[in-house]
Amino acid sequence: EAAVTQSPRNKVAVTGGKVTLSCNQTNNHNNMYWYRQDTGHGLRLIHYSYGAGSTEKGDIPDGYKASRPSQENFSLILELATPSQTSVYFCASGDAGRQDTQYFGPGTRLLVL
Amino acid sequence: GDQVEQSPSALSLHEGTGSALRCNFTTTMRAVQWFRKNSRGSLINLFYLASGTKENGRLKSAFDSKERYSTLHIRDAQLEDSGTYFCAADSGGNYKPTFGKGTSLVVHP
């Protein structure tokens, strides 16, 4: 079974603070993704990566950075958190060669006050 | 506009009944996935289809790339089927699916 973990699972941050969300996958998947999920919007893609060292902008990248230092780890960084970034964030991994599914992490609930 | 239009946005079913969820696409999609978000917030992968139909227990999904839609049929609904269902479709290139807005399903006794 695919294993994607996220940390922290819950986070409260202050406006203007820096937040780093971490994702780790043990499946040796090339592709990794960061989404946010808000009521009425479904899941929206923020950043994604094709492999270590690569980051690509998704559909809503503004206010977010990403880092892929290794095959296993993909981080989402909010340099200056804002209340509008309060959301549930999901990380996912996928095998670019198979492209038959994405495996999701459990999600991180972020509240920006 | 949105590339993936999912309907209905909310659905209420009595146990033992069934219904269908649908996603329409504004462009040709290469593949579609269906997920369920359960009460703990986890996303569960239900189906991946590049064409045709797949069935798993009480769930059945179909994807027609040419007609630009996919469906998820639920039969004999159970209480544990409650949750939010998402479709996600990929238009090609490296896999980067676009999600629908979700269908909130509540199954009542």
XYZ file of C-alpha atoms in Angstrom, chain A:
113
model
C 0.000 0.000 0.000
C 1.258 3.446 -0.897
C 2.411 5.552 2.008
C 2.243 9.313 1.985
C 2.622 11.130 5.270
C 2.198 14.776 6.109
C 3.320 16.890 9.015
C 2.061 18.646 10.931
C -1.509 17.329 10.852
C -2.818 20.516 12.388
C -1.271 23.962 12.529
C -2.291 27.337 13.867
C -0.267 30.238 12.525
C -0.364 33.994 12.835
C -0.753 36.383 9.946
C 2.644 37.230 8.528
C 4.313 34.193 9.972
C 6.156 31.509 8.032
C 4.598 28.079 7.697
C 6.203 24.959 6.269
C 4.125 21.906 5.481
C 6.040 18.696 4.912
C 5.209 15.648 2.874
C 7.060 12.354 2.693
C 6.403 9.401 0.418
C 8.057 6.017 0.538
C 6.885 4.773 -2.863
C 9.718 6.126 -4.982
C 7.186 8.046 -7.062
C 8.529 10.703 -9.378
C 5.558 13.045 -9.155
C 4.370 14.852 -6.066
C 1.600 17.401 -5.669
C 0.276 19.917 -3.202
C -3.448 20.757 -3.198
C -5.690 22.794 -1.005
C -9.282 21.812 -0.427
C -11.943 24.369 0.370
C -15.689 23.961 0.413
C -17.115 24.817 -2.977
C -13.792 24.544 -4.749
C -12.832 20.910 -4.651
C -9.092 20.323 -4.673
C -6.961 22.945 -6.340
C -3.388 22.360 -7.389
C -0.826 24.702 -5.842
C 2.547 23.275 -6.845
C 3.807 19.985 -8.167
C 7.090 18.299 -8.922
C 8.390 15.793 -11.439
C 11.335 14.725 -9.323
C 14.036 15.848 -6.938
C 15.059 19.413 -7.610
C 12.010 20.232 -9.723
C 9.056 22.390 -8.769
C 6.291 23.600 -11.065
C 3.509 26.088 -10.529
C 0.023 24.685 -10.386
C -3.254 26.532 -10.809
C -3.081 28.691 -7.659
C 0.618 29.187 -6.788
C 0.464 32.769 -5.511
C 1.566 33.075 -1.905
C 3.181 29.635 -1.877
C 6.607 28.202 -2.571
C 7.579 24.584 -2.894
C 10.736 22.618 -2.382
C 11.645 19.099 -3.521
C 15.024 18.344 -1.976
C 14.767 14.611 -2.540
C 12.600 11.988 -4.197
C 10.837 11.360 -0.885
C 10.182 14.880 0.381
C 8.100 17.734 -0.957
C 7.469 20.825 1.148
C 4.984 23.644 0.807
C 6.119 26.971 2.202
C 4.019 29.958 3.126
C 6.524 32.772 3.658
C 3.941 35.283 4.873
C 0.801 33.453 5.910
C -2.561 35.163 5.442
C -6.028 34.233 6.758
C -7.109 33.399 3.187
C -4.659 30.501 3.316
C -6.679 28.832 6.035
C -7.539 25.515 4.442
C -6.923 21.797 4.388
C -3.800 20.905 2.439
C -3.276 17.554 0.776
C -0.067 16.150 -0.564
C -0.112 13.402 -3.151
C 2.388 11.266 -5.003
C 2.107 9.443 -8.282
C 4.188 7.309 -10.590
C 4.791 9.272 -13.773
C 5.417 6.057 -15.657
C 2.137 4.401 -14.706
C -0.036 7.483 -14.268
C -2.822 5.328 -13.001
C -3.469 6.863 -9.643
C -2.503 9.381 -7.061
C -1.882 8.468 -3.462
C -2.904 11.092 -0.976
C -1.615 11.981 2.432
C -4.022 12.422 5.360
C -4.168 16.193 5.013
C -3.021 19.140 7.125
C -5.509 21.543 8.650
C -4.041 25.046 8.689
C -5.646 27.942 10.511
C -4.137 31.370 10.008
C -5.285 33.899 12.573
